[in-house]
C-alpha positions as YAML, in Angstrom:
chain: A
units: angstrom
residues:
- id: 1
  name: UNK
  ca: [-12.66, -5.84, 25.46]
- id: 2
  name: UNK
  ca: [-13.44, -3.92, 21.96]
- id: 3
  name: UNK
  ca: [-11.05, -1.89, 20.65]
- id: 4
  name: UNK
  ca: [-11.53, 1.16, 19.05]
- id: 5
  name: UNK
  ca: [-11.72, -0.14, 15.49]
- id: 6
  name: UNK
  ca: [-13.73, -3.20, 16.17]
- id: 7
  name: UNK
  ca: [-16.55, -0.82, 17.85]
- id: 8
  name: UNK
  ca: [-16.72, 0.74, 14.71]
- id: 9
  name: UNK
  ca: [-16.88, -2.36, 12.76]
- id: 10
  name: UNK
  ca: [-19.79, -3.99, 14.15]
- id: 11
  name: UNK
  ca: [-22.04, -0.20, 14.15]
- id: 12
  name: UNK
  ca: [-21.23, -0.49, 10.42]
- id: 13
  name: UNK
  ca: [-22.45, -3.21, 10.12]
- id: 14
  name: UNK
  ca: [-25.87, -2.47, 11.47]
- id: 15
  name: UNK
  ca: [-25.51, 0.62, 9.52]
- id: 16
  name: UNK
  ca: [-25.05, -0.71, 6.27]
- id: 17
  name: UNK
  ca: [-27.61, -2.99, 6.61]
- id: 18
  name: UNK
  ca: [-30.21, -0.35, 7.54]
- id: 19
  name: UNK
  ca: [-29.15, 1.68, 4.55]
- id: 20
  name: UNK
  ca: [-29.64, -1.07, 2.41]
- id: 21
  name: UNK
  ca: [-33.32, -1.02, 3.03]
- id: 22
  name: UNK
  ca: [-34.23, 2.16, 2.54]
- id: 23
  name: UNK
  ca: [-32.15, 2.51, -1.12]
- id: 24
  name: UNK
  ca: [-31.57, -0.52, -3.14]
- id: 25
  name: UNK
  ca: [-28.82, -1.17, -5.40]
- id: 26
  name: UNK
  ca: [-30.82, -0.85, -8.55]
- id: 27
  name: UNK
  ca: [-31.61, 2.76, -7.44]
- id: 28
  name: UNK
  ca: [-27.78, 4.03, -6.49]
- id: 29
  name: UNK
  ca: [-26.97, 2.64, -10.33]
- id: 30
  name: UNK
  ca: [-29.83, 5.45, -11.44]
- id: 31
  name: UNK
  ca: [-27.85, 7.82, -10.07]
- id: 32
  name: UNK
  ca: [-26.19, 10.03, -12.56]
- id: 33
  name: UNK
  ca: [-22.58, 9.73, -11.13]
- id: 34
  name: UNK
  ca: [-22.77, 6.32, -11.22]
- id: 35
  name: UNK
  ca: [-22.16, 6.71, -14.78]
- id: 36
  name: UNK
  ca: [-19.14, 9.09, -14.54]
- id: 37
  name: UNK
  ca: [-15.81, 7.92, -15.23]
- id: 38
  name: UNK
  ca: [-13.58, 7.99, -12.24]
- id: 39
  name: UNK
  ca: [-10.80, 10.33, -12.41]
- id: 40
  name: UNK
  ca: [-7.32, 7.76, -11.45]
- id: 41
  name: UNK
  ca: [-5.76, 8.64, -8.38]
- id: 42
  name: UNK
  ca: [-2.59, 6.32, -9.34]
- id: 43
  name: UNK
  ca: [-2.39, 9.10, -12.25]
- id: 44
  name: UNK
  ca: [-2.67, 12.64, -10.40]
- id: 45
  name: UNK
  ca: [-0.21, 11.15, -7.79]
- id: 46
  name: UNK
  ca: [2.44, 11.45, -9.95]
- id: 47
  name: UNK
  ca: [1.04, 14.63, -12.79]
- id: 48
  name: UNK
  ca: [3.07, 17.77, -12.73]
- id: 49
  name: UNK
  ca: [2.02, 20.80, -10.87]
- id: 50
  name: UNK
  ca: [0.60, 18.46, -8.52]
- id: 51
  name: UNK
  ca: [2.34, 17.53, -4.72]
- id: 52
  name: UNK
  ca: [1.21, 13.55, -4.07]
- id: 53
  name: UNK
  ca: [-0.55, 15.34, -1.07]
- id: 54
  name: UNK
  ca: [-4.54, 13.41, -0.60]
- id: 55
  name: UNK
  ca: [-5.67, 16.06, 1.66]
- id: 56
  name: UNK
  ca: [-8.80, 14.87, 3.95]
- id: 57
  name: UNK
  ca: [-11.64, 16.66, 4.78]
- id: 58
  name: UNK
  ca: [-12.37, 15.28, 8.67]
- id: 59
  name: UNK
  ca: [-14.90, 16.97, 11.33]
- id: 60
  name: UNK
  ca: [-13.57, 14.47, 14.46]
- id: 61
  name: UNK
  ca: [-12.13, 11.52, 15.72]
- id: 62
  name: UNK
  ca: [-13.09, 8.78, 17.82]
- id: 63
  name: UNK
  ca: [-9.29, 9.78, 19.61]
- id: 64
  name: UNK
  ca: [-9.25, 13.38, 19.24]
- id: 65
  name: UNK
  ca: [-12.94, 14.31, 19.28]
- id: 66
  name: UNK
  ca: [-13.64, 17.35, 17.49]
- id: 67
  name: UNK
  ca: [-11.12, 18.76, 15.24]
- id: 68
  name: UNK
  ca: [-13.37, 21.15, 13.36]
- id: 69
  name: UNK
  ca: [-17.17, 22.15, 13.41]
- id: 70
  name: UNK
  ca: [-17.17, 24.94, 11.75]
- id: 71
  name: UNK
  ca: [-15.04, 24.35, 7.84]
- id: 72
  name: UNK
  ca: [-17.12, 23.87, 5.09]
- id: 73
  name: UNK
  ca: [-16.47, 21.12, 2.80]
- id: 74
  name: UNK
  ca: [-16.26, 23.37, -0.18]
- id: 75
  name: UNK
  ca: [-14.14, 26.28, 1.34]
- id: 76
  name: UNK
  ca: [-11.68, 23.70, 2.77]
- id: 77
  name: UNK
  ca: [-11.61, 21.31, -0.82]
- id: 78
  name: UNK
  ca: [-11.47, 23.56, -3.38]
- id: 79
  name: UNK
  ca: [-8.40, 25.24, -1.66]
- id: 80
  name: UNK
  ca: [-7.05, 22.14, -1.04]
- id: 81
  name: UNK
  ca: [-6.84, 21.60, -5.22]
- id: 82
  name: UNK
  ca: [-6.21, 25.00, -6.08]
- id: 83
  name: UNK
  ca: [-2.94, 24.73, -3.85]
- id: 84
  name: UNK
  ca: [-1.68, 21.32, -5.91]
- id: 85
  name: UNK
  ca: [-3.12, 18.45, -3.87]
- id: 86
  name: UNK
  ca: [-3.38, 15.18, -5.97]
- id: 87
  name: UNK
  ca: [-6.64, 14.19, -4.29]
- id: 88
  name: UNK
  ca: [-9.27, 14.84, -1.50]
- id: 89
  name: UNK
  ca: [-9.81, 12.10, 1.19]
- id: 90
  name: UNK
  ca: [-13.75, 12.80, 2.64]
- id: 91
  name: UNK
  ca: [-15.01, 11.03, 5.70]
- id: 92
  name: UNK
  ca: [-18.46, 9.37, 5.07]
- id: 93
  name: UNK
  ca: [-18.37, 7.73, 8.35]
- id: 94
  name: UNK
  ca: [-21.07, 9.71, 10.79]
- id: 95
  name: UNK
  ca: [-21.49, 8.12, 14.02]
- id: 96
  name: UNK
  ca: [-17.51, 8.08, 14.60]
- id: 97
  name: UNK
  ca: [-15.79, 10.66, 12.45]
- id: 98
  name: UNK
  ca: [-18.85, 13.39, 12.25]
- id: 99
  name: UNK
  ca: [-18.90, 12.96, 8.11]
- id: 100
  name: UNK
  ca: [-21.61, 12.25, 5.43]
- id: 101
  name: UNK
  ca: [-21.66, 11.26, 2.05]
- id: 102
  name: UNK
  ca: [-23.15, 14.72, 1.62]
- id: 103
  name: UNK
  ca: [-20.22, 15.40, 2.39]
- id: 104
  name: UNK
  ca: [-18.50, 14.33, -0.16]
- id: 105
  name: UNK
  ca: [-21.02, 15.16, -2.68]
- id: 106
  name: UNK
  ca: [-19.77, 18.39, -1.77]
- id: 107
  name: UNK
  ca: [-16.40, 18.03, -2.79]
- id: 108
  name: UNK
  ca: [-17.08, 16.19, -6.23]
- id: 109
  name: UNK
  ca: [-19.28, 18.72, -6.98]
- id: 110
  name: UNK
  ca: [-16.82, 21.38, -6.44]
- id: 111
  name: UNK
  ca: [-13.78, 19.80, -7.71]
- id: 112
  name: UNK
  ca: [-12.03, 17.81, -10.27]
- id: 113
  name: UNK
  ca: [-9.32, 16.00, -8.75]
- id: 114
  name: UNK
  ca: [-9.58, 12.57, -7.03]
- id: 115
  name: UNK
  ca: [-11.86, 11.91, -4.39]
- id: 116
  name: UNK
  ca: [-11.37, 9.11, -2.41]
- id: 117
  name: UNK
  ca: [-14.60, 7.71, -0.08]
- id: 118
  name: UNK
  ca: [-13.09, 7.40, 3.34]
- id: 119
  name: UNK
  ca: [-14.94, 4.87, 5.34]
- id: 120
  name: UNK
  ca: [-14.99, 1.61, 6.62]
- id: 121
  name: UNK
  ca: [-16.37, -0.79, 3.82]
- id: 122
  name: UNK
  ca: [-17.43, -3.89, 4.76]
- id: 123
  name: UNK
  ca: [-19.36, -4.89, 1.72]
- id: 124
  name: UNK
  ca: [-20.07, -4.68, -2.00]
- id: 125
  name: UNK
  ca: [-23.17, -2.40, -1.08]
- id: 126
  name: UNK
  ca: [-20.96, 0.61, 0.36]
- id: 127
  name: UNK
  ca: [-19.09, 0.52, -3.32]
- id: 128
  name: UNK
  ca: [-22.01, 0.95, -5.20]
- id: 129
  name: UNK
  ca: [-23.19, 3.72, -3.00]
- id: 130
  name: UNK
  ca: [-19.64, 5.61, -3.44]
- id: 131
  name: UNK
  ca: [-19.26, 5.08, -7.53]
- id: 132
  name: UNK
  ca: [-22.77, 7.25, -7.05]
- id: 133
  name: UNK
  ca: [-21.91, 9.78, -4.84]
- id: 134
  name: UNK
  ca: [-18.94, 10.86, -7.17]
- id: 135
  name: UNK
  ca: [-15.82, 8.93, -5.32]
- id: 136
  name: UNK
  ca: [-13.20, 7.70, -7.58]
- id: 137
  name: UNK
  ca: [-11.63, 5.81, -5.06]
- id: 138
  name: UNK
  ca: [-12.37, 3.81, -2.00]
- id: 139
  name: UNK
  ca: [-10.81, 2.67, 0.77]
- id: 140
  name: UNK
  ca: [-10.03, -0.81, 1.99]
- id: 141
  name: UNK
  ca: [-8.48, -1.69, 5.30]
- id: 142
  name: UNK
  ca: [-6.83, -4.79, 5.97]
- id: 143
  name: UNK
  ca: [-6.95, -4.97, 9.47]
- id: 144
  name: UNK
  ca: [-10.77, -5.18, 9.67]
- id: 145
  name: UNK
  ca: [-10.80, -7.25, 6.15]
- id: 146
  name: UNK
  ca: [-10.00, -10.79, 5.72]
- id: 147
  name: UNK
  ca: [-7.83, -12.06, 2.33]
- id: 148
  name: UNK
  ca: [-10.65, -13.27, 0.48]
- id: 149
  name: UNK
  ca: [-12.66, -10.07, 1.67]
- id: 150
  name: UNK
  ca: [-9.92, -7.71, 0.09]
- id: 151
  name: UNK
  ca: [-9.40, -10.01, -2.96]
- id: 152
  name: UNK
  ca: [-13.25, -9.92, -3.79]
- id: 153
  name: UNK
  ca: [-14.09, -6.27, -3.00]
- id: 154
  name: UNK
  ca: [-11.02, -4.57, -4.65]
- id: 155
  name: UNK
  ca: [-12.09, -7.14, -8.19]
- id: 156
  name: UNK
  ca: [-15.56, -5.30, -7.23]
- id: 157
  name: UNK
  ca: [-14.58, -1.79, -7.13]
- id: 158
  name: UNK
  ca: [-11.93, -2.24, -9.84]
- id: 159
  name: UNK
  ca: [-15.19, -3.80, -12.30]
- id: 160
  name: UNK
  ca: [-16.91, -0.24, -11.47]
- id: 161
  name: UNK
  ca: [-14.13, 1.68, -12.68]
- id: 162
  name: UNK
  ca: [-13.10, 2.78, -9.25]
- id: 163
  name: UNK
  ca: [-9.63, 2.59, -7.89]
- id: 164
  name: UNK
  ca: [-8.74, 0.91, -4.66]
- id: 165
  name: UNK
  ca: [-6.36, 2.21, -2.09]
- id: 166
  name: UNK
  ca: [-5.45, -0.74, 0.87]
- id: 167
  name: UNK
  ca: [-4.28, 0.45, 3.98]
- id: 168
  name: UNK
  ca: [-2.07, -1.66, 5.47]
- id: 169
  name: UNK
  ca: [-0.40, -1.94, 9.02]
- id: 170
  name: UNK
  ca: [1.70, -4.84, 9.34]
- id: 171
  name: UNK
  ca: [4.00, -7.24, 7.56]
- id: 172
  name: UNK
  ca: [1.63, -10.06, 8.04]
- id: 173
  name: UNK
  ca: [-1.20, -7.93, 6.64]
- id: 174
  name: UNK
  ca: [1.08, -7.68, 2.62]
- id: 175
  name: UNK
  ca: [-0.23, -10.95, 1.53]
- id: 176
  name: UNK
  ca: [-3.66, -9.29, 0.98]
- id: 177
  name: UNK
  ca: [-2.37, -7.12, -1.94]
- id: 178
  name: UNK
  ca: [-4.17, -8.28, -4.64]
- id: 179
  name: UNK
  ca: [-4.05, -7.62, -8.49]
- id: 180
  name: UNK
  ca: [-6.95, -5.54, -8.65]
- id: 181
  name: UNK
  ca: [-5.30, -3.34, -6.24]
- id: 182
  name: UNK
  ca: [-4.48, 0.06, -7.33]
- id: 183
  name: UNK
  ca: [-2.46, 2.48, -4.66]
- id: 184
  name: UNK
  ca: [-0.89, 0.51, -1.14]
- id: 185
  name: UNK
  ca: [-1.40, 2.75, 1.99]
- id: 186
  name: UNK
  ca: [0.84, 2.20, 5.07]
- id: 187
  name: UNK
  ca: [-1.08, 3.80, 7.97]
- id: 188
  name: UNK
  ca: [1.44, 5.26, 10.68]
- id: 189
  name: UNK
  ca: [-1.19, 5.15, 13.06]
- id: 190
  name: UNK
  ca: [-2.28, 2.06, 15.04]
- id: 191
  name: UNK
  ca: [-5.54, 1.23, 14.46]
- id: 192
  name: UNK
  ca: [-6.21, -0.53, 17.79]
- id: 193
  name: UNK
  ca: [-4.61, 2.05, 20.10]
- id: 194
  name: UNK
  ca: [-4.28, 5.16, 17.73]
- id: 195
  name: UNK
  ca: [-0.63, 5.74, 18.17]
- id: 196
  name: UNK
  ca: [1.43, 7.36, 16.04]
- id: 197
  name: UNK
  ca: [4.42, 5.86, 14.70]
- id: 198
  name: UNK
  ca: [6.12, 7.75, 11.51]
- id: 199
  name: UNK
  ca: [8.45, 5.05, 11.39]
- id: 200
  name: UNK
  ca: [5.85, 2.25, 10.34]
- id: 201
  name: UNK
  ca: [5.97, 3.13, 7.00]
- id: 202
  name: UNK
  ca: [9.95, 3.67, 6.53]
- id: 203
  name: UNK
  ca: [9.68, -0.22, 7.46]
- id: 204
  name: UNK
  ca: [6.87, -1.79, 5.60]
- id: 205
  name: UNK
  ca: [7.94, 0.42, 2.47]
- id: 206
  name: UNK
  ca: [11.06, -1.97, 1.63]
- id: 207
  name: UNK
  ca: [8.33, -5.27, 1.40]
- id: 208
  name: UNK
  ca: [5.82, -3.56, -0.66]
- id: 209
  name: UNK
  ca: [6.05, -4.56, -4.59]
- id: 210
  name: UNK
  ca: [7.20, -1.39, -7.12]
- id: 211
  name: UNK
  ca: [4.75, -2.28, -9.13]
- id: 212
  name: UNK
  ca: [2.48, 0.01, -6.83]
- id: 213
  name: UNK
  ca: [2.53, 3.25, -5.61]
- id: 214
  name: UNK
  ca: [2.72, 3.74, -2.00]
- id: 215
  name: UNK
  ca: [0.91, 6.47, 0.20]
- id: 216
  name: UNK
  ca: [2.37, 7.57, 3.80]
- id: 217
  name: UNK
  ca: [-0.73, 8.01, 6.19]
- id: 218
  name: UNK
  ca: [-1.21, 9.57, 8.94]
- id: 219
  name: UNK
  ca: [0.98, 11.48, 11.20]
- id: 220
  name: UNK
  ca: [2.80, 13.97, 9.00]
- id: 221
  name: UNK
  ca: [3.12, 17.55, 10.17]
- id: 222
  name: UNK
  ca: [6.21, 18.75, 8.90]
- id: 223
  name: UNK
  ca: [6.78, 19.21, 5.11]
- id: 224
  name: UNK
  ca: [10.72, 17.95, 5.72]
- id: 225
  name: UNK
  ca: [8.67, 14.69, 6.72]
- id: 226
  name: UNK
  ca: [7.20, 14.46, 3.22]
- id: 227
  name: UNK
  ca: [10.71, 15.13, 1.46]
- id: 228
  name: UNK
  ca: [11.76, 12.14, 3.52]
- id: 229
  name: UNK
  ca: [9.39, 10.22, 2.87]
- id: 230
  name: UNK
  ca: [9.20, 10.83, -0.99]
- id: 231
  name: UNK
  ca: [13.00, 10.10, -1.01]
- id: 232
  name: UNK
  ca: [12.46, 6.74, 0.38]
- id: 233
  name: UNK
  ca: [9.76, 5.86, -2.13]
- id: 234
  name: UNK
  ca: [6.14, 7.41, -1.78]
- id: 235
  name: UNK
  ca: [4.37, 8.84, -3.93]
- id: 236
  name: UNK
  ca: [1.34, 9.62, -1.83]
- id: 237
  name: UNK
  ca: [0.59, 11.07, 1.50]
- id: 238
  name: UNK
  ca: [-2.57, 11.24, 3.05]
- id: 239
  name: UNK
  ca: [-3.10, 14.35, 5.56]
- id: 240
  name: UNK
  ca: [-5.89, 15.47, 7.62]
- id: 241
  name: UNK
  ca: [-5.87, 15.71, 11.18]
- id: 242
  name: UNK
  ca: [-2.95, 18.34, 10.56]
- id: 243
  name: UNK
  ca: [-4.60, 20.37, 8.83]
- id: 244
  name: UNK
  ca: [-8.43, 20.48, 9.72]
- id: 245
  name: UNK
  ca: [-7.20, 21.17, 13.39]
- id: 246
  name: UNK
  ca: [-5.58, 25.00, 12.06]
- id: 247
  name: UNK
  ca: [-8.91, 27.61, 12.84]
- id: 248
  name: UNK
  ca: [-8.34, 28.08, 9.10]
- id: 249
  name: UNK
  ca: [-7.56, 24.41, 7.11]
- id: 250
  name: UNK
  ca: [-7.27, 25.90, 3.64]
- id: 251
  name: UNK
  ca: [-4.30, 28.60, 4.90]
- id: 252
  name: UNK
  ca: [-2.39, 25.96, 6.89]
- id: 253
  name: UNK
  ca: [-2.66, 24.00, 3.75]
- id: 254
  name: UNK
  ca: [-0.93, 26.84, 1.79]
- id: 255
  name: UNK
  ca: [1.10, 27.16, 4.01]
- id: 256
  name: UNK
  ca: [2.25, 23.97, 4.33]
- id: 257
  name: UNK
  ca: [2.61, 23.51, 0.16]
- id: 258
  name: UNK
  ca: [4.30, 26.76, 0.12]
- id: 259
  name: UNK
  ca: [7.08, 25.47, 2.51]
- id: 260
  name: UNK
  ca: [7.36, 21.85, 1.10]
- id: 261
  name: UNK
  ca: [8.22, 23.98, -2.47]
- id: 262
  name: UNK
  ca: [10.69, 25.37, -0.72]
- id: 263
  name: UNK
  ca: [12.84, 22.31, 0.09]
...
């Protein structure tokens, strides 16, 4: 039986194929972002007035189902810098997550921090595609990847001047940090079952090179969570789901900043 993340593997696949006729390669490179130099995520992580929160822009879940029809990407975003995030996470993923690459059009076009393409890439073709919708960072995930599939699309992504954040979720899953990647993410959610566990990170943290930054993801609701976490070596922590589900995402992330000031 499929689980949850392999379900959304395989529609991407068909996806991303179907997309690939209908706009070539030679045509995203026309695009006048694709000439843009990316803004470095590694960078604002760790620049002053900023927090090391990436704060994501999500409509729904395949878990929780709709979090939030009725934010705009711009409203949410652009409060989302103004209150000291390092970086904006947008879901591109439609058929699972209720996101576009409008979307994050959006949020380049309104901003100028980091934005990171959130997705599920599978191929050189969906890295193209975010250099020219304005990301400056994309997203690899380990558990759907193999090791030569994360060692040749991170060298990809880094040759277009785009940084790569891979999400890991287990011990076994470290040996496909490769040199060409940029920022390590430890997911605290299971992407199988999608559980929570804060602890996942406290754990894989310790095996994870210094040589490059960390980011705590998912699960984080508490601003004393981020103080811990920051103590015990991250520099980045990707929030969402905590924030999109508030009737009002860019007050409950004031709110939020305002607090983890405080400590």
């Amino acid at each position: 039986m499929k689980n949850i993340l392999d379900k959304i593997v395989a529609h991407k696949h068909g996806e991303v194929a179907e997309r690939e006729k209908s706009r070539s390669v030679q045509d995203l490179e026309r695009t006048p972002m694709f000439a843009r130099e990316a803004l470095s995520l590694k960078s604002f992580l760790t620049m002053p007035g900023r927090n090391g929160i990436i704060a994501e822009f999500k409509r729904q879940s395949p878990s929780k189902g709709v979090i939030n029809a009725t934010a705009t990407v711009t409203g949410v975003t652009t409060a989302y810098a103004r209150n000291g995030a390092s970086g904006l996470s947008v879901l591109t993923d439609t058929e699972f997550f209720g996101g576009s690459m409008d979307d994050l059009q959006q949020a380049r076009a309104a901003n100028n921090i980091p934005v990171l393409r959130k997705d599920f890439v599978i191929g050189e073709y969906q890295i193209v595609e975010a250099k020219a919708i304005g990301a400056d960072v994309i997203l690899l995930i380990a558990e759907c990847l193999t090791k030569e599939e994360v060692k040749h699309l991170a060298q990809f992504a880094h040759n277009l001047g785009l940084e790569v954040l891979l999400e890991v979720h287990t011990a076994d899953q470290l040996d496909k940090i490769t040199p060409h990647t940029h920022l390590v993410g430890i997911n605290n959610r299971d992407l199988k079952t999608f559980q929570v566990d804060i602890y996942r990170s406290m754990e894989l943290l310790k095996q994870i090179p210094d040589s490059y930054p960390k980011v705590a993801e998912s699960g984080m609701d508490d601003p004393k969570t981020i103080v811990q976490l920051r103590n015990a070596g991250f520099s980045g922590f990707l929030i969402g789901e905590h924030f999109m589900k508030s009737e009002d995402p860019a007050q409950a992330f004031a709110s939020f900043t305002r607090q983890l000031a405080e400590l």
